[in-house]
Structure formats: structure tokens, C-alpha cells
Short mmCIF file of C-alpha atoms in Angstrom, two decimals:
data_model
loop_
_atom_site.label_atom_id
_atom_site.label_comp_id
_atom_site.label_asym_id
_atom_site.label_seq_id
_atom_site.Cartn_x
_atom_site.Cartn_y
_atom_site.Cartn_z
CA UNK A 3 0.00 0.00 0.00
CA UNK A 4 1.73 3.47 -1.05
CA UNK A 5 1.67 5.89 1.77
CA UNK A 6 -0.98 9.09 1.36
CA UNK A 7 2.35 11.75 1.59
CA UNK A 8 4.09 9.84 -1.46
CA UNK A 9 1.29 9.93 -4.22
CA UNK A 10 1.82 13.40 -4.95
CA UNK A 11 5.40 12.67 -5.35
CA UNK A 12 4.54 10.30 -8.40
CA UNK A 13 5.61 10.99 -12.01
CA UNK A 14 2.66 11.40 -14.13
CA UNK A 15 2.22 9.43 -17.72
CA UNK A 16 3.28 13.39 -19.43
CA UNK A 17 6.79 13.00 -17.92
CA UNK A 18 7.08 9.42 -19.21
CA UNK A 19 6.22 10.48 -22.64
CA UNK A 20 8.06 13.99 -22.51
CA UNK A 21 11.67 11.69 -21.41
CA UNK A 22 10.58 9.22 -25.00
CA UNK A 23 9.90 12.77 -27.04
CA UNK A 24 12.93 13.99 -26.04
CA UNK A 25 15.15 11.09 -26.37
CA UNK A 26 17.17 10.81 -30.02
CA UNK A 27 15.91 7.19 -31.93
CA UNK A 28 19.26 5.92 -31.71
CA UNK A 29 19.74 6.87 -27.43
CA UNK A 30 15.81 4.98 -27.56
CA UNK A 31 17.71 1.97 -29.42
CA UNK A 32 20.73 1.72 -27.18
CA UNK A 33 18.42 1.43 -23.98
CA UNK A 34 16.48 -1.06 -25.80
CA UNK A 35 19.84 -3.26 -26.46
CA UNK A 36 20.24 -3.68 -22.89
CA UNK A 37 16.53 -4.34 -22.09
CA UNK A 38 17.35 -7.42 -24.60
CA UNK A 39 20.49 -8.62 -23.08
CA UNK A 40 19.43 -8.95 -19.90
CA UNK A 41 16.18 -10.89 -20.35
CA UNK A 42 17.99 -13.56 -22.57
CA UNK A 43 20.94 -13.56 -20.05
CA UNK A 44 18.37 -14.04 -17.11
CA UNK A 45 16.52 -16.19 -19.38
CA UNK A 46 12.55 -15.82 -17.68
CA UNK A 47 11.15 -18.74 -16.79
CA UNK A 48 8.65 -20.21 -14.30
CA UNK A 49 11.41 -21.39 -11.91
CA UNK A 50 10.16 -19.10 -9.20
CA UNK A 51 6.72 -20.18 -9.17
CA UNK A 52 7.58 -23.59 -8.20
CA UNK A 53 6.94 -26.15 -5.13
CA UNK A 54 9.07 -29.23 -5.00
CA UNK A 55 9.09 -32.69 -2.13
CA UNK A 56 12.50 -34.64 -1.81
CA UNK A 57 13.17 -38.00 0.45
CA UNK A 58 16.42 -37.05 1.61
CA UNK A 59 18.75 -39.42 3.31
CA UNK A 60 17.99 -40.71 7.24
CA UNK A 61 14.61 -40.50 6.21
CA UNK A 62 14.54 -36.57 6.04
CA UNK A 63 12.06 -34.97 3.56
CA UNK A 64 12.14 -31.34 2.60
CA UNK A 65 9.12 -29.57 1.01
CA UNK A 66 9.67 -26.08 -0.69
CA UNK A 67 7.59 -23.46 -2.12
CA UNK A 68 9.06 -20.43 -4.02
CA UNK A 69 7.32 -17.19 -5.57
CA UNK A 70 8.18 -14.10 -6.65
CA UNK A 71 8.15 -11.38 -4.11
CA UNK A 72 5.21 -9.06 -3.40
CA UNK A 73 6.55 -5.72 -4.65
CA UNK A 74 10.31 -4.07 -5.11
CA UNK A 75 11.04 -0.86 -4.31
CA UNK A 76 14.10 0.19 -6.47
CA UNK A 77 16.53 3.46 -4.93
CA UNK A 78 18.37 5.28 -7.76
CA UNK A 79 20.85 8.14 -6.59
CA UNK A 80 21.10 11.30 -8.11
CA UNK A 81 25.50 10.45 -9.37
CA UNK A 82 23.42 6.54 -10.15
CA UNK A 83 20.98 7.92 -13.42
CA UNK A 84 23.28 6.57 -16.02
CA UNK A 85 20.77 4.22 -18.28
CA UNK A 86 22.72 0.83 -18.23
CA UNK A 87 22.62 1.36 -14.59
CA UNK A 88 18.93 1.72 -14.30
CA UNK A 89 18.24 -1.28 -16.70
CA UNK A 90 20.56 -3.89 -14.63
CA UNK A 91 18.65 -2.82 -11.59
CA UNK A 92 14.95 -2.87 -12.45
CA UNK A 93 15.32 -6.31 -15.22
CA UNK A 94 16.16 -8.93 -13.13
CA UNK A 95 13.24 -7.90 -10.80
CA UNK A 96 10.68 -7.64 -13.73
CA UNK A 97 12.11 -11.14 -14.83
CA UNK A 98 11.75 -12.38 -12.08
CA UNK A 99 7.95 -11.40 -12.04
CA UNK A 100 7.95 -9.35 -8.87
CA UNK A 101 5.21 -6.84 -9.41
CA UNK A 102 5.09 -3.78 -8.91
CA UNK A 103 8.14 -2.67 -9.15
CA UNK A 104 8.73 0.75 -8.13
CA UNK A 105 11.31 3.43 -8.82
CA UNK A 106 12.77 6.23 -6.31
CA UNK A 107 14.71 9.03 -7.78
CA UNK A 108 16.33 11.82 -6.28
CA UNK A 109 14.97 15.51 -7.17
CA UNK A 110 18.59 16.90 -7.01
CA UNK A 111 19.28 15.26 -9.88
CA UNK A 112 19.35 17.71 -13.23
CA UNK A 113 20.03 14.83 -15.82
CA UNK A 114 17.34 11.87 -14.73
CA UNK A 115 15.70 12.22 -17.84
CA UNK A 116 18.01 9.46 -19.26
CA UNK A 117 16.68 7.79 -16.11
CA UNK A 118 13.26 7.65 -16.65
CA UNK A 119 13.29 6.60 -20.13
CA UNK A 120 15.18 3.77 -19.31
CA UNK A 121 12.45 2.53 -16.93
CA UNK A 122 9.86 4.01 -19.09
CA UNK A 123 11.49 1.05 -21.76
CA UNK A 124 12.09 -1.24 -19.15
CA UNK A 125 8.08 -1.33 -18.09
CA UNK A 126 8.35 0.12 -14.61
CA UNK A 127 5.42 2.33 -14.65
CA UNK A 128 5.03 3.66 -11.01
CA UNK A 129 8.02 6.41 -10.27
CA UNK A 130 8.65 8.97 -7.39
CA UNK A 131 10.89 11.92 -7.55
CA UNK A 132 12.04 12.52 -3.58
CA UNK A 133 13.92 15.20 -2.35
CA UNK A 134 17.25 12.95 -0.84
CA UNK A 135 16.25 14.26 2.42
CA UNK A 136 12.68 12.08 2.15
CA UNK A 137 14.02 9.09 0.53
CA UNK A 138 15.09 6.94 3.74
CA UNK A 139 11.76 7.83 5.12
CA UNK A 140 9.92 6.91 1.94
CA UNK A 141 12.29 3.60 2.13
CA UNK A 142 11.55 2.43 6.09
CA UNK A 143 8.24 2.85 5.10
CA UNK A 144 8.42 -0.07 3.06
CA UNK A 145 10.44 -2.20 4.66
CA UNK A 146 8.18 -1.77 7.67
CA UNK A 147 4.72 -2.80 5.81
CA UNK A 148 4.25 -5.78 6.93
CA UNK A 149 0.60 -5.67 5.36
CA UNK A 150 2.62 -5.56 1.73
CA UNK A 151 3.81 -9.31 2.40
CA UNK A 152 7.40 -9.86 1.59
CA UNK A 153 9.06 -7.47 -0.61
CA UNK A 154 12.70 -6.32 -1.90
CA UNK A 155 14.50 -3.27 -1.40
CA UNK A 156 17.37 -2.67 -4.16
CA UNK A 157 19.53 0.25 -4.17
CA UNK A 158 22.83 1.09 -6.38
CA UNK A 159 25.63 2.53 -4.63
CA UNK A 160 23.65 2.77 -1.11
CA UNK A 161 24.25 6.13 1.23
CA UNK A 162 21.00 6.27 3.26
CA UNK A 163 19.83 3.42 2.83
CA UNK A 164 22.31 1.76 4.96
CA UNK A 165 20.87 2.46 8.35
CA UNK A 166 17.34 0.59 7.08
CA UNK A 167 18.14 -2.87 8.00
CA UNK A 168 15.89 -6.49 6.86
CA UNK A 169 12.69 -6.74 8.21
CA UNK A 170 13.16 -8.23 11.97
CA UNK A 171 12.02 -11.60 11.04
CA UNK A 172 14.41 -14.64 10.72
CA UNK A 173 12.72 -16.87 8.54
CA UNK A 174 12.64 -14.09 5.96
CA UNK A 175 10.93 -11.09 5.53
CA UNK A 176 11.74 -8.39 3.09
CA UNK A 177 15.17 -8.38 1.62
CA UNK A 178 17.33 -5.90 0.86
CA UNK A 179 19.80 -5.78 -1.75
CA UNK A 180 22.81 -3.21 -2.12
CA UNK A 181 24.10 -3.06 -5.84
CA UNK A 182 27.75 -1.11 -5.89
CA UNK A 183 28.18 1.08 -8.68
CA UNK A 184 30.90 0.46 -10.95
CA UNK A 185 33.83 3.08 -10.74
CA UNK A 186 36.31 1.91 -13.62
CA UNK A 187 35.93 0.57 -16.95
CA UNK A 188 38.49 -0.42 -19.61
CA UNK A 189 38.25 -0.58 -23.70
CA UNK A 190 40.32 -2.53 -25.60
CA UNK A 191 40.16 -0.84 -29.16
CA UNK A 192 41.23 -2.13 -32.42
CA UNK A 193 40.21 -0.47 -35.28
CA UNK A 194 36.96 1.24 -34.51
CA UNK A 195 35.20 -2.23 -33.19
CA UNK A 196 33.65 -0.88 -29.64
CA UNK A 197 31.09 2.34 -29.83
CA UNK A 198 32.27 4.72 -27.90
CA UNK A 199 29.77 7.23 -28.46
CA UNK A 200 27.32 4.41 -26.83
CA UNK A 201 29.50 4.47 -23.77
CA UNK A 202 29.16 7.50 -23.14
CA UNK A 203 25.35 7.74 -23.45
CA UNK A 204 24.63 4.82 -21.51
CA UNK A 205 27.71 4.88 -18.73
CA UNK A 206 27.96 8.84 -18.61
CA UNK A 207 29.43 7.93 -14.82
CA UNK A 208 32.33 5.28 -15.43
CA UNK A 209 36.13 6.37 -15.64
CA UNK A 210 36.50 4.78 -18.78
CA UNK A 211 40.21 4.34 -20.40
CA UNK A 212 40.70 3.33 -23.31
CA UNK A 213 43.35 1.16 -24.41
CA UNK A 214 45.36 0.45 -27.52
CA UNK A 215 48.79 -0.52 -29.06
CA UNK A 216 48.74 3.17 -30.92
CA UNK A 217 47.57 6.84 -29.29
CA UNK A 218 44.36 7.35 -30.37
CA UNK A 219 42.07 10.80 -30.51
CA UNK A 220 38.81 9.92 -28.51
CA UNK A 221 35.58 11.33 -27.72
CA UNK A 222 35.13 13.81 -24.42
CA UNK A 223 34.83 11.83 -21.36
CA UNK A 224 37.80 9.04 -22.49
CA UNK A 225 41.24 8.35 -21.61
CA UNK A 226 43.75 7.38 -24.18
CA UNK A 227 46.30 4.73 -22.99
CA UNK A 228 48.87 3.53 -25.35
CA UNK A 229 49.44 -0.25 -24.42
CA UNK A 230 49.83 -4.01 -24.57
CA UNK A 231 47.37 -6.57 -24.50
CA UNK A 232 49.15 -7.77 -21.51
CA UNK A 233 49.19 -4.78 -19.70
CA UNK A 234 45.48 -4.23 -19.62
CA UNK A 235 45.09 -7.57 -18.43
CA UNK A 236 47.25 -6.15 -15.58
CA UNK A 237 44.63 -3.84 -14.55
CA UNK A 238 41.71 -3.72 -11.86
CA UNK A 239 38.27 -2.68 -13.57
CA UNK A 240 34.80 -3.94 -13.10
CA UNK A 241 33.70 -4.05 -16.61
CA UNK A 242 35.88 -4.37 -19.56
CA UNK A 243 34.78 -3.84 -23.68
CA UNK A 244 36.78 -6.09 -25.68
CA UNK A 245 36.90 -7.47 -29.59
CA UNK A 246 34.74 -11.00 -29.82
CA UNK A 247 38.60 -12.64 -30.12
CA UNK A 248 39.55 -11.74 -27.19
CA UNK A 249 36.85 -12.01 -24.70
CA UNK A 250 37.68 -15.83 -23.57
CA UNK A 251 41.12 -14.63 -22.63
CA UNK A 252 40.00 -11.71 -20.76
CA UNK A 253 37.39 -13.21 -18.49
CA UNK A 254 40.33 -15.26 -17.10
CA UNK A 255 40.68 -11.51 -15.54
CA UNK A 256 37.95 -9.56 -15.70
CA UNK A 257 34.34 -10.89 -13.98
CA UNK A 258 32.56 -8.91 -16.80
CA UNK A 259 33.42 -8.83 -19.96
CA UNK A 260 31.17 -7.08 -22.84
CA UNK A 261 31.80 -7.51 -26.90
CA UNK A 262 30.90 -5.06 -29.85
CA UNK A 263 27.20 -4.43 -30.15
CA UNK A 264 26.99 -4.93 -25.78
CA UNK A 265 28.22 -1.45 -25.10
CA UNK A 266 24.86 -0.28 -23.63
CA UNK A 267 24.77 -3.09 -21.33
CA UNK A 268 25.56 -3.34 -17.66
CA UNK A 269 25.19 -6.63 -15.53
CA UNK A 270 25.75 -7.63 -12.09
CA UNK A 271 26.90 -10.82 -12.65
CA UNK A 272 25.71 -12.39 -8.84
CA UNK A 273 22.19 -10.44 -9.19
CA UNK A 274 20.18 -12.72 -10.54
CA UNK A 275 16.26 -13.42 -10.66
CA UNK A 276 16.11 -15.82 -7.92
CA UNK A 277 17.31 -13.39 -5.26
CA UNK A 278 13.79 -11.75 -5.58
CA UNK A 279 12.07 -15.45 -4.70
CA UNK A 280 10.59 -15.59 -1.84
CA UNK A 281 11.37 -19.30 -0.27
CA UNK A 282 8.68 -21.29 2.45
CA UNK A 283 10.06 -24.49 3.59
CA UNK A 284 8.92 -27.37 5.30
CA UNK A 285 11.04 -29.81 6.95
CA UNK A 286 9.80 -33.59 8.09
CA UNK A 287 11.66 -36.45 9.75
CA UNK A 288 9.78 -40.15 8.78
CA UNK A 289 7.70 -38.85 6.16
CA UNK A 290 6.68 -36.09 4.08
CA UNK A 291 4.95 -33.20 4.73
CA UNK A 292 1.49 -33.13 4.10
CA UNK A 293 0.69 -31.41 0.97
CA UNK A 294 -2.09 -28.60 0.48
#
């Protein structure tokens, strides 16, 4: 149930459609790239609507129920707009089948157009623009409603957030999920095979450098590093663009790796569906539990 003080907070259907108007077809197409990737990498599937019964050894049996959770409540920082950002937060949430899912975004924030077309495209339709100085409020709020059933709390790079802790229950209540943001990216650039120009539309926040074997002239926003193969290898980043060649050889390094054509993308590799699954479980000794 949403709180009487936050409806007038919400973002009407005009500002969804003003953020599409004003977006270019190609910025519309890059957001839509990543809304792909992520659904086939998270593959959907009925997994989380499932109940299973299992004769374990010493005549233990285990009965399990999971389903997706009640609601999600998604935080997105003013410095956290950037549109591959947005999409790996909301997707795995909407593939999961949680519903609603609902987006917080900070009112300081001059540029969260970008923002709210990339949930506009990713099918989150309920948003609320909060001063920061109402957002843990709005938060607690939701991780106290107990009449909401069990729900997820997901925030990128968390600051206020951190002093709302899990629902005081301990065989699960709400959950809540802290995604870092990524601070340093790396391009490894032959010829003109990664789009750069979609880098810096979708990842506006990431110290990107971009590496190469000659010194290249690059875009605002990108450092040119004249290198070897081996030396990038060498380096500490959380998301690396590579050529199709290379990319085997690089995730022996690098825990994400992205080819040509995946530069709008951003995944966290461990946040996956099931973490919005809420789990019941029934444990037996002799025989099983009796089903309903």
C-alpha cells in the first residue's frame, strides 16, 4: 500500500512520454539493447513459481515453495541515473515477475531524464521523484509494511539506505539488496570495433580508459592509454569492452566482460532473478509433509 504523503510525489504518464519525445531514436535503441540482453541472459522462466518434495537421506524430507516477491522498491541516486545502470537494476526484478516494481529518484538530480526513459522502456510504470532528504523515510516505510507481504529493497551505490536494515524476522521477511556502482571501466580498441559514443550515453558515470597498441584521438569523457594486451590484463576494472577474439582470454581476468554491439549493457553478474524469490520451507523427519 503506497503511503498518502508519497502519491503526490509520483511521475505522471506526461513525464514518461516527454523523457521518450525527447530522447534521439538511436539513445531509444541503445536502452532497448540492454533491455534485450538482460532478459535472454536471465533467461525468464517459471522457476520461481515452483513447489518441490524430496526424500532425503535418514529418512529426512524437505518440502519447498518459491514465488516471486510481493513488490520491489528500487533506490536510484542522483550520481546513479546513467541508463545501463537503471536497466541492470529494475530487469532482473521484472524477470523475475515481482510486481510492482517501483522506482525512487532523487529531485537533485538535473540529468534523470536518461533515467526515466530507461524505466519508461524497461516497463516500470510507477516512479517517485524525492527530495534525498525524504528518501530513507519513503524507504523504512516499506520495509516496515508488513501488510505488503514480503518485498525487496534494491539500491545502487547505497548512502541512506544503509541504516534501514531487513525486516526483523528470521525466517525471511523483506530483503534488501545493495548493488555497488561500478567506478572503472576499460576498452580494448582495435580499429573502430567498440562504440564509444554508446558508452558515453549509456555509462555517462564510469572512468572509462581506453586502451590500444597506438595513441588514439577519442571522444570527451575518455582516456587514451597507449598499451599491450598484456598490460590491460594487468589492470583492476569492473567491466571491460573487448573485440569478440579476445573475450575468452579476458574473463580469465575480468568478472565482466562485454563484446561489440553490448556497449549499452551493464550486468551484475551475482544479481540474478532468484534473489527476488521468496522461499517457504517445510522440513519432516519419517515422512513427508502433508501437501495442500
Amino acid at each position: 500500500m503506497i503511503p498518502e504523503w508519497l502519491e503526490a510525489r509520483q511521475l505522471g504518464e506526461e513525464a514518461f512520454e516527454a523523457a521518450y519525445a525527447a530522447a534521439l531514436p538511436q539513445e531509444r535503441a541503445l536502452v532497448k539493447t540492454a533491455i534485450a540482453t538482460l532478459y535472454t541472459w536471465l533467461d525468464p522462466s517459471d522457476l520461481l513459481w515452483m513447489r518441490s518434495e524430496a526424500e532425503k537421506g535418514q529418512g529426512l524430507c524437505l518440502s519447498t515453495r518459491s514465488s516471486p516477491r510481493n513488490w520491489a522498491v528500487v533506490q536510484i541516486p542522483a550520481h546513479c541515473c546513467d541508463p545501463g545502470l537503471v536497466v541492470g537494476a529494475v530487469l532482473p526484478l521484472l524477470a523475475a515477475g515481482v510486481w510492482p516494481v517501483i522506482a525512487f529518484l532523487e529531485e537533485e538530480d538535473p540529468n534523470r531524464q536518461e533515467a526515466i526513459l530507461a524505466l519508461e522502456l524497461s516497463g516500470v510504470e510507477t516512479v517517485y521523484i524525492l527530495p534525498s532528504t525524504m528518501m530513507e523515510h519513503a524507504l523504512k516505510q516499506w520495509m516496515r509494511g508488513d501488510a505488503n507481504g514480503p518485498g525487496i529493497v534494491v539500491s545502487i551505490d547505497p548512502g541512506t539506505i544503509l541504516s534501514c536494515g531487513q525486516e526483523n524476522n528470521a525466517s525471511g521477511g523483506h530483503m534488501l539488496v545493495k548493488l555497488p556502482r561500478p567506478q572503472k571501466a576499460g576498452v580494448w580498441l582495435q580499429e573502430q570495433d567498440i562504440d564509444l559514443w554508446a558508452l558515453s550515453f549509456m555509462h555517462p558515470g564510469l572512468d572509462c580508459g581506453v586502451w590500444s597498441e597506438v595513441e588514439r584521438e577519442l571522444p570527451p569523457g575518455f582516456r587514451s592509454i597507449c598499451g599491450q594486451w598484456f598490460d590491460f590484463l594487468q589492470q583492476r576494472l569492473d567491466v571491460v569492452w573487448v573485440p569478440r577474439s579476445l573475450m575468452n582470454q579476458a574473463l580469465n581476468t575480468f568478472s565482466l566482460v562485454l563484446g561489440p554491439g553490448q556497449e549499452p549493457v551493464w550486468i551484475w553478474p551475482w544479481y540474478v532473478s532468484s534473489l527476488a524469490g521468496h522461499i517457504r520451507l517445510a522440513v519432516a523427519q519419517g515422512q513427508k509433509p502433508e501437501s495442500v
